[in-house]
Amino acid sequence: MRMRSGGKGLFSAGRSGGMKTAAGSGEVTVDRRSKLGLCVLCGLPAAGKSTFARALALRLRQERDWAVGVLSYDDMLPPALPDGAGTQPRPSQWKMFRQELLKHLECFLVAVIGGGQMSAPPNSTEAVWEDFITCLKKQDLIFSAALEAQPCHLLAKTVVSRPLFLVLDDNFYYQSMRYEVYQLARKYSLGFCQLFLDCPLETCLLRNGQRPQPLPNETIHLMERKIEKPNPEKNSWEHNSLMIQSTACPVEASLEVTDLLLTALENPIKCVEDNTEQKETDRIICSTNILHKADETLRRTISQTMKEAKDEQIPLNNLKRLAEELNRLKADFLEDLRQGNRKYLCFQQTTDLSDVISSFCDERDTVVQKYFSKQH
């Protein structure tokens, strides 16, 4: 199923400028005229995303002579859901790790666009930064050096002398997660596209069961119910998207994907100028309305959750406790929104209702799983 226009409505912008980068032990000047793009690869766990990403990267390097980096979130971030011992981060903390990873990605993009070297940004988590750096090194995108006794990371020459596509491999089950990547592409006038790997739930469950460390089946069922597929008719920024059926012919899918990536590279998103005053005005207007909308939407979400819990025949006393927990959670979220706190809403400026709802649903799912698991 194809879900993109042929480039209509996109803005074309050339990319040029001198850049210094390291090749071997010395620095050389490279003229940055190559294109740069971000590709969001999304779908259910065990849909085959990582296998697809590796094959895509290999083909693009061999057939197109592109520089390609696959950023697998599984390799760089802790799991999203807590285990029985409670050693893994809660959804709000995991969301902060995702935000941090985007900061690391931006750090790399700035180095590619503006030249120079990479160093860890302030207040970064050492483990996440090291995993990010390791990921780039393994794909020959950067290498380490020490300039003036300070450790840093230099760009490989191929990164700035060829078209560069970075493929972000993750579930990205909420559109708000993908929109954050789009915002990054827009900020730096990059190419942007989305690939959704559509795989039957039964196949995902079967593959997951064969993994050394499988996810609970309930987690995949839950994600299948709440995943938000790219919707270009509703969201104009998603028009450069492609849905790939897991049973599609490899040759046909290969041609469509290449066409999508080429279109994205040739039509980078127009950078929106930073209008601080207008942004602050818009923020105040949005904040005034979002509290009321959030309250109504969270009430409906809780009501639907309680209905599903009753359908699962959860005992009455547990239903009562579940309702109390969810209402406390709602109150905490609204207070966060009202006061600008960061207990749950760890966005820089949370003014998008979908961000609030997706964050609430993450926390709700953690609460609900405790009660649903007691039924099995």
One Martini backbone bead per residue (centre of mass of N, CA, C, O) as a GRO file, in nm:
protein
  376
    1MET     BB    1   0.090   0.040   0.028
    2ARG     BB    2   0.063   0.358  -0.081
    3MET     BB    3   0.153   0.695   0.102
    4ARG     BB    4   0.254   0.898  -0.138
    5SER     BB    5   0.376   1.159  -0.289
    6GLY     BB    6   0.557   1.304  -0.572
    7GLY     BB    7   0.664   1.582  -0.410
    8LYS     BB    8   0.438   1.750  -0.345
    9GLY     BB    9   0.493   2.035  -0.143
   10LEU     BB   10   0.787   2.036  -0.158
   11PHE     BB   11   1.104   2.158  -0.070
   12SER     BB   12   1.383   2.283  -0.230
   13ALA     BB   13   1.732   2.226  -0.115
   14GLY     BB   14   2.041   2.297  -0.113
   15ARG     BB   15   2.380   2.160  -0.034
   16SER     BB   16   2.647   2.355   0.097
   17GLY     BB   17   2.989   2.366   0.178
   18GLY     BB   18   3.245   2.372   0.376
   19MET     BB   19   3.454   2.094   0.509
   20LYS     BB   20   3.604   1.942   0.786
   21THR     BB   21   3.781   1.630   0.781
   22ALA     BB   22   3.875   1.303   0.854
   23ALA     BB   23   4.162   1.126   0.701
   24GLY     BB   24   4.298   0.937   0.893
   25SER     BB   25   4.530   1.168   1.042
   26GLY     BB   26   4.402   1.396   0.871
   27GLU     BB   27   4.287   1.691   0.729
   28VAL     BB   28   4.012   1.764   0.508
   29THR     BB   29   3.855   1.921   0.244
   30VAL     BB   30   3.495   1.931   0.211
   31ASP     BB   31   3.228   1.948  -0.012
   32ARG     BB   32   2.892   2.001   0.088
   33ARG     BB   33   2.664   1.843  -0.157
   34SER     BB   34   2.535   1.634  -0.017
   35LYS     BB   35   2.288   1.447   0.097
   36LEU     BB   36   2.034   1.447   0.373
   37GLY     BB   37   1.869   1.180   0.570
   38LEU     BB   38   1.560   1.060   0.725
   39CYS     BB   39   1.450   0.731   0.847
   40VAL     BB   40   1.151   0.582   0.950
   41LEU     BB   41   1.133   0.264   1.115
   42CYS     BB   42   0.827   0.085   1.152
   43GLY     BB   43   0.671  -0.139   1.399
   44LEU     BB   44   0.642  -0.424   1.524
   45PRO     BB   45   0.756  -0.652   1.705
   46ALA     BB   46   0.904  -0.882   1.493
   47ALA     BB   47   0.864  -0.768   1.183
   48GLY     BB   48   1.175  -0.712   1.054
   49LYS     BB   49   1.337  -0.439   1.072
   50SER     BB   50   1.641  -0.506   1.114
   51THR     BB   51   1.673  -0.682   0.865
   52PHE     BB   52   1.580  -0.469   0.664
   53ALA     BB   53   1.790  -0.248   0.735
   54ARG     BB   54   2.045  -0.406   0.663
   55ALA     BB   55   1.970  -0.464   0.367
   56LEU     BB   56   1.933  -0.171   0.281
   57ALA     BB   57   2.215  -0.065   0.347
   58LEU     BB   58   2.374  -0.257   0.164
   59ARG     BB   59   2.238  -0.177  -0.104
   60LEU     BB   60   2.303   0.131  -0.098
   61ARG     BB   61   2.610   0.098  -0.094
   62GLN     BB   62   2.637  -0.078  -0.358
   63GLU     BB   63   2.431   0.071  -0.569
   64ARG     BB   64   2.463   0.400  -0.467
   65ASP     BB   65   2.703   0.495  -0.282
   66TRP     BB   66   2.617   0.526   0.010
   67ALA     BB   67   2.572   0.657   0.321
   68VAL     BB   68   2.487   0.438   0.604
   69GLY     BB   69   2.270   0.450   0.900
   70VAL     BB   70   2.184   0.234   1.171
   71LEU     BB   71   1.945   0.309   1.434
   72SER     BB   72   1.908   0.106   1.705
   73TYR     BB   73   1.724   0.128   1.987
   74ASP     BB   74   1.788  -0.151   2.119
   75ASP     BB   75   2.110  -0.079   2.133
   76MET     BB   76   2.066   0.222   2.303
   77LEU     BB   77   1.818   0.126   2.481
   78PRO     BB   78   1.617   0.060   2.716
   79PRO     BB   79   1.358  -0.087   2.804
   80ALA     BB   80   1.022   0.017   2.850
   81LEU     BB   81   0.948  -0.223   3.036
   82PRO     BB   82   0.903  -0.357   3.329
   83ASP     BB   83   1.009  -0.585   3.537
   84GLY     BB   84   0.967  -0.778   3.810
   85ALA     BB   85   1.219  -0.625   3.962
   86GLY     BB   86   1.237  -0.316   3.863
   87THR     BB   87   1.513  -0.243   3.679
   88GLN     BB   88   1.358  -0.097   3.477
   89PRO     BB   89   1.236   0.163   3.324
   90ARG     BB   90   1.005   0.378   3.317
   91PRO     BB   91   0.836   0.539   3.076
   92SER     BB   92   0.935   0.829   3.151
   93GLN     BB   93   1.238   0.754   3.146
   94TRP     BB   94   1.246   0.634   2.862
   95LYS     BB   95   1.163   0.899   2.722
   96MET     BB   96   1.422   1.048   2.805
   97PHE     BB   97   1.611   0.868   2.642
   98ARG     BB   98   1.494   0.940   2.367
   99GLN     BB   99   1.558   1.240   2.385
  100GLU     BB  100   1.863   1.198   2.410
  101LEU     BB  101   1.908   1.054   2.141
  102LEU     BB  102   1.823   1.299   1.969
  103LYS     BB  103   2.057   1.475   2.067
  104HIS     BB  104   2.279   1.296   1.950
  105LEU     BB  105   2.184   1.314   1.659
  106GLU     BB  106   2.215   1.620   1.640
  107CYS     BB  107   2.517   1.625   1.690
  108PHE     BB  108   2.586   1.474   1.429
  109LEU     BB  109   2.448   1.665   1.226
  110VAL     BB  110   2.614   1.916   1.293
  111ALA     BB  111   2.883   1.792   1.205
  112VAL     BB  112   2.803   1.735   0.911
  113ILE     BB  113   2.710   2.028   0.830
  114GLY     BB  114   2.953   2.211   0.989
  115GLY     BB  115   3.168   2.055   1.099
  116GLY     BB  116   3.406   1.867   1.269
  117GLN     BB  117   3.321   1.754   1.594
  118MET     BB  118   3.253   1.516   1.856
  119SER     BB  119   3.074   1.558   2.166
  120ALA     BB  120   2.943   1.534   2.454
  121PRO     BB  121   2.675   1.644   2.581
  122PRO     BB  122   2.524   1.786   2.818
  123ASN     BB  123   2.384   1.569   3.046
  124SER     BB  124   2.473   1.293   2.963
  125THR     BB  125   2.441   0.957   2.927
  126GLU     BB  126   2.695   0.749   2.908
  127ALA     BB  127   2.565   0.487   2.797
  128VAL     BB  128   2.410   0.614   2.558
  129TRP     BB  129   2.649   0.752   2.422
  130GLU     BB  130   2.828   0.499   2.380
  131ASP     BB  131   2.623   0.342   2.208
  132PHE     BB  132   2.607   0.553   1.984
  133ILE     BB  133   2.906   0.554   1.906
  134THR     BB  134   2.931   0.253   1.845
  135CYS     BB  135   2.728   0.251   1.613
  136LEU     BB  136   2.892   0.445   1.426
  137LYS     BB  137   3.161   0.287   1.417
  138LYS     BB  138   3.059   0.013   1.295
  139GLN     BB  139   2.975   0.204   1.022
  140ASP     BB  140   3.200   0.414   0.947
  141LEU     BB  141   3.125   0.730   1.046
  142ILE     BB  142   3.340   0.719   1.280
  143PHE     BB  143   3.622   0.837   1.487
  144SER     BB  144   3.869   0.841   1.714
  145ALA     BB  145   4.023   1.111   1.908
  146ALA     BB  146   4.296   1.352   2.003
  147LEU     BB  147   4.248   1.694   2.074
  148GLU     BB  148   4.417   1.859   2.289
  149ALA     BB  149   4.362   1.611   2.498
  150GLN     BB  150   4.072   1.569   2.369
  151PRO     BB  151   3.817   1.376   2.337
  152CYS     BB  152   3.692   1.261   2.013
  153HIS     BB  153   3.486   1.274   1.706
  154LEU     BB  154   3.527   1.181   1.371
  155LEU     BB  155   3.463   1.203   1.045
  156ALA     BB  156   3.409   1.033   0.781
  157LYS     BB  157   3.451   1.095   0.454
  158THR     BB  158   3.189   0.955   0.343
  159VAL     BB  159   2.979   1.134   0.497
  160VAL     BB  160   3.057   1.410   0.311
  161SER     BB  161   3.087   1.274   0.000
  162ARG     BB  162   2.799   1.150   0.043
  163PRO     BB  163   2.515   1.031   0.063
  164LEU     BB  164   2.305   1.049   0.365
  165PHE     BB  165   2.147   0.784   0.555
  166LEU     BB  166   1.923   0.761   0.836
  167VAL     BB  167   1.810   0.476   1.015
  168LEU     BB  168   1.530   0.443   1.229
  169ASP     BB  169   1.499   0.169   1.457
  170ASP     BB  170   1.156   0.126   1.553
  171ASN     BB  171   0.834   0.128   1.652
  172PHE     BB  172   0.682   0.401   1.657
  173TYR     BB  173   0.362   0.389   1.762
  174TYR     BB  174   0.364   0.697   1.777
  175GLN     BB  175   0.339   0.987   1.602
  176SER     BB  176   0.499   1.165   1.805
  177MET     BB  177   0.769   1.015   1.771
  178ARG     BB  178   0.801   1.085   1.464
  179TYR     BB  179   0.774   1.396   1.482
  180GLU     BB  180   1.046   1.449   1.619
  181VAL     BB  181   1.208   1.375   1.365
  182TYR     BB  182   1.082   1.577   1.174
  183GLN     BB  183   1.173   1.830   1.330
  184LEU     BB  184   1.472   1.778   1.280
  185ALA     BB  185   1.461   1.789   0.973
  186ARG     BB  186   1.344   2.078   0.957
  187LYS     BB  187   1.569   2.233   1.112
  188TYR     BB  188   1.796   2.114   0.872
  189SER     BB  189   1.691   2.047   0.590
  190LEU     BB  190   1.590   1.750   0.547
  191GLY     BB  191   1.528   1.451   0.467
  192PHE     BB  192   1.199   1.269   0.475
  193CYS     BB  193   1.085   0.941   0.595
  194GLN     BB  194   0.860   0.644   0.587
  195LEU     BB  195   0.859   0.303   0.723
  196PHE     BB  196   0.610   0.045   0.719
  197LEU     BB  197   0.604  -0.271   0.872
  198ASP     BB  198   0.373  -0.511   0.770
  199CYS     BB  199   0.270  -0.750   1.019
  200PRO     BB  200   0.141  -1.009   1.142
  201LEU     BB  201   0.076  -1.088   1.460
  202GLU     BB  202   0.139  -1.394   1.451
  203THR     BB  203   0.427  -1.361   1.340
  204CYS     BB  204   0.542  -1.191   1.569
  205LEU     BB  205   0.490  -1.399   1.794
  206LEU     BB  206   0.662  -1.625   1.674
  207ARG     BB  207   0.932  -1.473   1.659
  208ASN     BB  208   0.947  -1.388   1.955
  209GLY     BB  209   0.956  -1.687   2.071
  210GLN     BB  210   1.258  -1.728   1.923
  211ARG     BB  211   1.388  -1.553   2.118
  212PRO     BB  212   1.605  -1.519   2.377
  213GLN     BB  213   1.434  -1.231   2.460
  214PRO     BB  214   1.126  -1.218   2.500
  215LEU     BB  215   0.839  -1.079   2.488
  216PRO     BB  216   0.550  -1.034   2.600
  217ASN     BB  217   0.258  -1.096   2.447
  218GLU     BB  218   0.101  -0.858   2.578
  219THR     BB  219   0.276  -0.634   2.458
  220ILE     BB  220   0.209  -0.685   2.157
  221HIS     BB  221  -0.094  -0.662   2.179
  222LEU     BB  222  -0.092  -0.374   2.288
  223MET     BB  223   0.061  -0.243   2.048
  224GLU     BB  224  -0.142  -0.325   1.827
  225ARG     BB  225  -0.377  -0.146   1.945
  226LYS     BB  226  -0.194   0.146   1.959
  227ILE     BB  227  -0.095   0.174   1.687
  228GLU     BB  228   0.021   0.442   1.461
  229LYS     BB  229  -0.016   0.479   1.155
  230PRO     BB  230   0.049   0.623   0.886
  231ASN     BB  231  -0.135   0.949   0.802
  232PRO     BB  232  -0.148   1.154   0.531
  233GLU     BB  233  -0.444   1.265   0.543
  234LYS     BB  234  -0.400   1.393   0.837
  235ASN     BB  235  -0.073   1.413   0.796
  236SER     BB  236   0.129   1.596   0.599
  237TRP     BB  237   0.416   1.501   0.712
  238GLU     BB  238   0.340   1.183   0.608
  239HIS     BB  239   0.348   1.166   0.285
  240ASN     BB  240   0.648   1.027   0.300
  241SER     BB  241   0.518   0.718   0.277
  242LEU     BB  242   0.558   0.352   0.342
  243MET     BB  243   0.394   0.043   0.297
  244ILE     BB  244   0.514  -0.281   0.394
  245GLN     BB  245   0.471  -0.592   0.313
  246SER     BB  246   0.595  -0.894   0.425
  247THR     BB  247   0.493  -1.036   0.134
  248ALA     BB  248   0.652  -0.883  -0.053
  249CYS     BB  249   0.828  -0.828  -0.317
  250PRO     BB  250   1.154  -0.752  -0.307
  251VAL     BB  251   1.183  -0.590  -0.573
  252GLU     BB  252   0.942  -0.402  -0.543
  253ALA     BB  253   1.019  -0.286  -0.266
  254SER     BB  254   1.297  -0.179  -0.350
  255LEU     BB  255   1.199   0.031  -0.558
  256GLU     BB  256   1.014   0.195  -0.370
  257VAL     BB  257   1.223   0.273  -0.159
  258THR     BB  258   1.422   0.419  -0.342
  259ASP     BB  259   1.221   0.631  -0.440
  260LEU     BB  260   1.165   0.752  -0.163
  261LEU     BB  261   1.458   0.837  -0.088
  262LEU     BB  262   1.509   1.018  -0.333
  263THR     BB  263   1.281   1.216  -0.281
  264ALA     BB  264   1.382   1.308  -0.003
  265LEU     BB  265   1.663   1.416  -0.095
  266GLU     BB  266   1.542   1.616  -0.326
  267ASN     BB  267   1.316   1.710  -0.078
  268PRO     BB  268   1.371   1.897   0.148
  269ILE     BB  269   1.287   2.048   0.424
  270LYS     BB  270   1.177   2.338   0.524
  271CYS     BB  271   1.300   2.574   0.713
  272VAL     BB  272   1.198   2.707   1.016
  273GLU     BB  273   1.191   2.994   1.152
  274ASP     BB  274   1.276   3.154   1.447
  275ASN     BB  275   0.987   3.269   1.636
  276THR     BB  276   0.973   3.351   1.951
  277GLU     BB  277   0.721   3.526   1.989
  278GLN     BB  278   0.518   3.345   1.839
  279LYS     BB  279   0.570   3.087   2.005
  280GLU     BB  280   0.473   3.205   2.275
  281THR     BB  281   0.188   3.271   2.188
  282ASP     BB  282   0.109   2.984   2.105
  283ARG     BB  283   0.161   2.853   2.380
  284ILE     BB  284  -0.054   3.006   2.543
  285ILE     BB  285  -0.297   2.921   2.376
  286CYS     BB  286  -0.260   2.616   2.407
  287SER     BB  287  -0.257   2.601   2.722
  288THR     BB  288  -0.549   2.702   2.763
  289ASN     BB  289  -0.686   2.448   2.602
  290ILE     BB  290  -0.545   2.172   2.690
  291LEU     BB  291  -0.659   2.113   2.968
  292HIS     BB  292  -0.951   2.055   2.885
  293LYS     BB  293  -0.889   1.841   2.669
  294ALA     BB  294  -0.728   1.649   2.850
  295ASP     BB  295  -0.946   1.586   3.057
  296GLU     BB  296  -1.150   1.462   2.860
  297THR     BB  297  -0.964   1.244   2.732
  298LEU     BB  298  -0.878   1.098   2.997
  299ARG     BB  299  -1.160   1.013   3.078
  300ARG     BB  300  -1.214   0.836   2.830
  301THR     BB  301  -0.971   0.649   2.868
  302ILE     BB  302  -1.054   0.537   3.143
  303SER     BB  303  -1.330   0.429   3.062
  304GLN     BB  304  -1.222   0.226   2.850
  305THR     BB  305  -1.036   0.069   3.042
  306MET     BB  306  -1.259  -0.028   3.239
  307LYS     BB  307  -1.418  -0.186   3.031
  308GLU     BB  308  -1.191  -0.386   2.963
  309ALA     BB  309  -1.159  -0.493   3.253
  310LYS     BB  310  -1.445  -0.610   3.277
  311ASP     BB  311  -1.418  -0.804   3.031
  312GLU     BB  312  -1.180  -0.959   3.200
  313GLN     BB  313  -1.290  -1.015   3.492
  314ILE     BB  314  -1.214  -0.832   3.713
  315PRO     BB  315  -1.221  -0.785   4.020
  316LEU     BB  316  -1.381  -0.553   4.205
  317ASN     BB  317  -1.145  -0.465   4.395
  318ASN     BB  318  -0.948  -0.414   4.153
  319LEU     BB  319  -1.116  -0.207   4.004
  320LYS     BB  320  -1.105   0.007   4.222
  321ARG     BB  321  -0.795   0.039   4.229
  322LEU     BB  322  -0.759   0.110   3.933
  323ALA     BB  323  -0.929   0.369   3.933
  324GLU     BB  324  -0.759   0.518   4.144
  325GLU     BB  325  -0.490   0.517   3.990
  326LEU     BB  326  -0.587   0.660   3.729
  327ASN     BB  327  -0.686   0.922   3.868
  328ARG     BB  328  -0.414   0.999   3.988
  329LEU     BB  329  -0.267   1.014   3.719
  330LYS     BB  330  -0.438   1.236   3.597
  331ALA     BB  331  -0.378   1.452   3.810
  332ASP     BB  332  -0.072   1.459   3.761
  333PHE     BB  333  -0.081   1.545   3.465
  334LEU     BB  334  -0.238   1.811   3.500
  335GLU     BB  335  -0.027   1.935   3.689
  336ASP     BB  336   0.205   1.929   3.495
  337LEU     BB  337   0.065   2.107   3.282
  338ARG     BB  338   0.010   2.355   3.468
  339GLN     BB  339   0.326   2.381   3.598
  340GLY     BB  340   0.563   2.256   3.420
  341ASN     BB  341   0.647   1.985   3.479
  342ARG     BB  342   0.867   1.657   3.479
  343LYS     BB  343   0.751   1.377   3.560
  344TYR     BB  344   0.609   1.301   3.266
  345LEU     BB  345   0.653   1.568   3.088
  346CYS     BB  346   0.957   1.546   2.887
  347PHE     BB  347   0.918   1.799   2.730
  348GLN     BB  348   1.003   2.106   2.644
  349GLN     BB  349   0.704   2.155   2.500
  350THR     BB  350   0.380   2.078   2.610
  351THR     BB  351   0.118   2.135   2.346
  352ASP     BB  352   0.044   1.845   2.260
  353LEU     BB  353  -0.206   1.630   2.305
  354SER     BB  354  -0.074   1.368   2.196
  355ASP     BB  355   0.158   1.369   2.399
  356VAL     BB  356  -0.008   1.342   2.655
  357ILE     BB  357  -0.161   1.081   2.583
  358SER     BB  358   0.084   0.897   2.527
  359SER     BB  359   0.203   0.925   2.811
  360PHE     BB  360  -0.040   0.820   2.966
  361CYS     BB  361  -0.058   0.540   2.826
  362ASP     BB  362   0.210   0.435   2.925
  363GLU     BB  363   0.138   0.446   3.229
  364ARG     BB  364  -0.124   0.288   3.218
  365ASP     BB  365  -0.008   0.018   3.114
  366THR     BB  366   0.156  -0.040   3.368
  367VAL     BB  367  -0.086  -0.056   3.557
  368VAL     BB  368  -0.267  -0.265   3.408
  369GLN     BB  369  -0.072  -0.514   3.399
  370LYS     BB  370  -0.100  -0.592   3.697
  371TYR     BB  371  -0.406  -0.685   3.667
  372PHE     BB  372  -0.394  -0.873   3.417
  373SER     BB  373  -0.177  -1.078   3.527
  374LYS     BB  374  -0.372  -1.194   3.757
  375GLN     BB  375  -0.547  -1.361   3.533
  376HIS     BB  376  -0.281  -1.566   3.449
   0.00000   0.00000   0.00000
